[in-house]
Amino acid sequence: MRIIAHRGWWQNNKEKNSMISFQKAFLNGYGVETDLRDYCGQLVISHNVADCNSVLSEELFELYRQYGNNVPLALNIKSDGIQDILREQLEKYKVTNYFVFDMSVPEMVIYKQKNFQFFTRSSDIEKECVLYQDASGIWMDTFYDDDWKLFDSAKEGLNAGKCVAAVSPELHGKSRQKMWDRIKQEHMNTEEAFYLCTDYPEEAKYFFEKE
């Protein structure tokens, strides 16, 4: 299992999606999930509306080249039409262990056509995966029904040769313990192609490594 630090490894809200949080995650061997959008003709990192203080995506990719050690980058696409500039930067900084996700369906078609590594989605309110056969993996989420068949769907994806990234419940303000216990019970943490996106990467590492 690979641990993905949600918006980096941060200690307070101000550090989310910051260079400090990204570097800390990379230095400790964690992947990073972050948000990409355009601002004034540039690609920047921002979950919400961007401004002149938003971190440039190239700063992240340069940091990744220095410290990333090929951990996975989960790139949450917040704006339409950024494929070409993103491709240029991924190639410039030799980023290969990445996937894009959460774009609109029409944009997903374009990412497929341009041969990006993209994840489709599955959740308690998204019963059918769009472009499942073409996707590199599945981003699995839970909004309302914590008992939906997430683990059955995850196993199906893994058996089909796809990566599976599960959203830890604390990202939606819920307790993570039930899911983490189930991941361990189902031995999902032994699957190389299984990712867990969490706000608590250090706690996850300790929990899943202990007997």
Coordinates of C-alpha atoms in Angstrom, one line a residue:
M1 CA 0.0 0.0 0.0
R2 CA 1.1 3.5 -0.8
I3 CA 0.1 6.4 1.5
I4 CA -0.8 9.6 -0.2
A5 CA -0.8 12.8 1.9
H6 CA -3.9 14.9 1.2
R7 CA -2.6 18.3 0.2
G8 CA 0.8 17.4 1.6
W9 CA 1.8 16.6 5.1
W10 CA 0.5 19.6 7.1
Q11 CA 0.1 20.5 10.7
N12 CA -2.4 23.3 10.3
N13 CA -4.8 24.6 7.6
K14 CA -2.4 27.3 6.4
E15 CA 0.2 24.6 5.5
K16 CA -2.2 22.7 3.2
N17 CA -1.0 22.7 -0.4
S18 CA 2.2 24.5 0.6
M19 CA 5.7 23.8 -0.4
I20 CA 6.5 23.0 3.2
S21 CA 3.8 20.3 3.3
F22 CA 4.9 18.8 0.0
Q23 CA 8.6 18.7 1.0
K24 CA 7.8 17.1 4.3
A25 CA 5.7 14.4 2.6
F26 CA 8.3 13.6 0.0
L27 CA 11.2 13.4 2.5
N28 CA 9.2 10.9 4.5
G29 CA 8.3 8.7 1.5
Y30 CA 4.6 9.7 1.1
G31 CA 2.9 10.5 -2.1
V32 CA 1.0 13.8 -2.4
E33 CA -2.5 14.7 -3.6
T34 CA -2.9 18.3 -4.7
D35 CA -5.1 20.6 -6.8
L36 CA -4.3 22.1 -10.1
R37 CA -6.0 25.0 -11.8
D38 CA -5.1 27.9 -14.1
Y39 CA -4.6 31.5 -13.1
C40 CA -3.6 34.3 -15.4
G41 CA -2.2 31.9 -18.0
Q42 CA -0.2 29.8 -15.5
L43 CA -0.8 26.5 -13.8
V44 CA -1.1 26.9 -10.1
I45 CA -1.9 24.9 -7.0
S46 CA -5.1 25.8 -5.3
H47 CA -8.2 23.9 -4.0
N48 CA -10.4 27.0 -4.1
V49 CA -10.3 30.2 -6.3
A50 CA -6.6 30.9 -7.1
D51 CA -4.9 34.3 -6.5
C52 CA -1.5 35.9 -7.0
N53 CA -0.2 34.0 -3.9
S54 CA -1.0 30.6 -5.2
V55 CA 2.0 28.2 -5.6
L56 CA 3.1 27.6 -9.2
S57 CA 2.8 24.0 -10.3
E58 CA 6.4 24.1 -11.6
E59 CA 7.6 24.7 -8.0
L60 CA 6.0 21.5 -6.9
F61 CA 7.4 19.5 -9.9
E62 CA 10.9 20.9 -9.3
L63 CA 10.6 19.9 -5.6
Y64 CA 9.4 16.5 -6.7
R65 CA 12.4 16.1 -9.0
Q66 CA 14.7 16.9 -6.1
Y67 CA 13.0 14.9 -3.2
G68 CA 10.1 12.9 -4.6
N69 CA 11.9 9.6 -5.1
N70 CA 9.2 8.6 -7.5
V71 CA 6.3 8.5 -5.0
P72 CA 2.9 8.8 -6.5
L73 CA 1.4 12.3 -7.4
A74 CA -2.4 12.5 -7.4
L75 CA -3.3 15.6 -9.4
N76 CA -6.8 16.8 -8.8
I77 CA -7.9 18.7 -11.9
K78 CA -9.9 21.8 -11.0
S79 CA -9.9 23.6 -14.3
D80 CA -10.7 22.7 -17.9
G81 CA -8.3 23.0 -20.8
I82 CA -5.0 22.6 -19.0
Q83 CA -3.8 19.4 -20.6
D84 CA -1.1 20.9 -22.8
I85 CA 0.6 23.0 -20.2
L86 CA 0.4 20.1 -17.7
R87 CA 1.9 17.7 -20.3
E88 CA 4.7 20.1 -21.0
Q89 CA 5.6 20.4 -17.3
L90 CA 5.3 16.7 -16.5
E91 CA 7.8 16.0 -19.4
K92 CA 10.1 18.9 -18.4
Y93 CA 10.4 17.6 -14.8
K94 CA 10.3 13.9 -15.8
V95 CA 7.3 13.2 -13.7
T96 CA 6.1 9.7 -14.6
N97 CA 4.5 8.3 -11.4
Y98 CA 1.3 10.4 -11.4
F99 CA -2.3 10.3 -12.2
V100 CA -4.9 13.0 -12.9
F101 CA -8.5 12.7 -11.6
D102 CA -11.7 14.4 -10.6
M103 CA -12.0 16.3 -13.9
S104 CA -15.4 16.6 -15.7
V105 CA -16.4 13.8 -18.0
P106 CA -15.8 15.7 -21.2
E107 CA -12.4 16.6 -19.9
M108 CA -11.7 13.0 -19.0
V109 CA -12.3 12.1 -22.6
I110 CA -9.6 14.6 -23.6
Y111 CA -7.1 13.3 -21.0
K112 CA -7.7 9.8 -22.4
Q113 CA -7.2 11.0 -26.0
K114 CA -3.9 12.7 -25.0
N115 CA -2.7 9.5 -23.2
F116 CA -2.6 10.9 -19.7
Q117 CA -2.6 8.4 -16.8
F118 CA -6.1 9.1 -15.3
F119 CA -8.3 7.6 -12.7
T120 CA -12.0 7.2 -13.0
R121 CA -14.3 7.6 -9.9
S122 CA -16.5 5.3 -7.9
S123 CA -18.5 6.1 -4.8
D124 CA -21.8 5.5 -3.0
I125 CA -23.4 8.1 -5.4
E126 CA -21.4 7.2 -8.5
K127 CA -22.4 3.6 -9.3
E128 CA -20.9 3.4 -12.8
C129 CA -17.2 4.2 -13.5
V130 CA -16.8 6.4 -16.6
L131 CA -14.1 5.1 -19.1
Y132 CA -13.4 2.3 -16.7
Q133 CA -11.6 0.2 -19.3
D134 CA -9.2 3.0 -20.3
A135 CA -8.5 4.3 -16.8
S136 CA -5.2 3.5 -15.0
G137 CA -7.1 3.3 -11.7
I138 CA -10.1 4.1 -9.6
W139 CA -10.6 6.9 -7.1
M140 CA -12.9 5.5 -4.5
D141 CA -14.9 7.8 -2.2
T142 CA -17.7 7.7 0.3
F143 CA -20.1 10.6 0.9
Y144 CA -23.1 9.3 2.8
D145 CA -23.2 5.5 2.9
D146 CA -20.2 4.2 4.8
D147 CA -21.4 0.6 4.2
W148 CA -21.5 0.7 0.4
K149 CA -19.5 -2.0 -1.3
L150 CA -16.2 -0.1 -1.4
F151 CA -14.1 -3.1 -0.6
D152 CA -15.8 -5.4 -3.1
S153 CA -15.3 -2.7 -5.8
A154 CA -11.7 -2.2 -4.7
K155 CA -10.9 -5.9 -5.0
E156 CA -12.6 -6.0 -8.5
G157 CA -10.4 -3.1 -9.6
L158 CA -7.2 -4.7 -8.3
N159 CA -8.0 -8.0 -9.8
A160 CA -8.5 -6.2 -13.1
G161 CA -5.0 -4.9 -12.9
K162 CA -5.9 -1.3 -11.9
C163 CA -4.6 0.8 -9.1
V164 CA -7.2 1.7 -6.5
A165 CA -7.0 4.9 -4.3
A166 CA -9.4 5.1 -1.3
V167 CA -10.3 8.4 0.3
S168 CA -9.9 8.1 4.1
P169 CA -13.1 9.2 5.8
E170 CA -11.5 12.1 7.8
L171 CA -11.4 14.0 4.5
H172 CA -15.1 14.3 4.9
G173 CA -15.1 14.9 8.6
K174 CA -15.8 11.3 9.6
S175 CA -14.0 8.8 11.8
R176 CA -11.4 6.9 9.9
Q177 CA -11.0 3.9 12.3
K178 CA -13.7 1.6 10.8
M179 CA -12.2 1.9 7.3
W180 CA -8.6 1.5 8.5
D181 CA -9.6 -1.6 10.5
R182 CA -11.3 -3.1 7.4
I183 CA -8.4 -2.3 5.2
K184 CA -6.2 -4.3 7.5
Q185 CA -8.7 -7.1 7.9
E186 CA -9.0 -7.5 4.1
H187 CA -5.2 -7.3 3.8
M188 CA -5.6 -4.4 1.3
N189 CA -2.5 -2.8 2.9
T190 CA -0.4 -5.6 1.4
E191 CA -1.5 -4.6 -2.1
E192 CA 1.2 -2.6 -3.9
A193 CA -1.5 -1.0 -6.2
F194 CA -3.7 0.1 -3.3
Y195 CA -3.4 3.8 -2.2
L196 CA -4.8 5.5 0.8
C197 CA -5.3 9.3 0.6
T198 CA -5.3 10.6 4.2
D199 CA -4.8 13.8 6.3
Y200 CA -2.8 11.6 8.7
P201 CA 0.0 9.9 6.8
E202 CA 2.3 9.3 9.8
E203 CA -0.6 7.7 11.8
A204 CA -1.5 5.6 8.8
K205 CA 2.1 4.4 8.4
Y206 CA 2.3 3.4 12.0
F207 CA -1.2 1.7 12.1
F208 CA -0.6 -0.4 9.0
E209 CA 2.9 -1.4 9.7
K210 CA 2.3 -2.7 13.2
E211 CA 1.2 -6.3 13.7

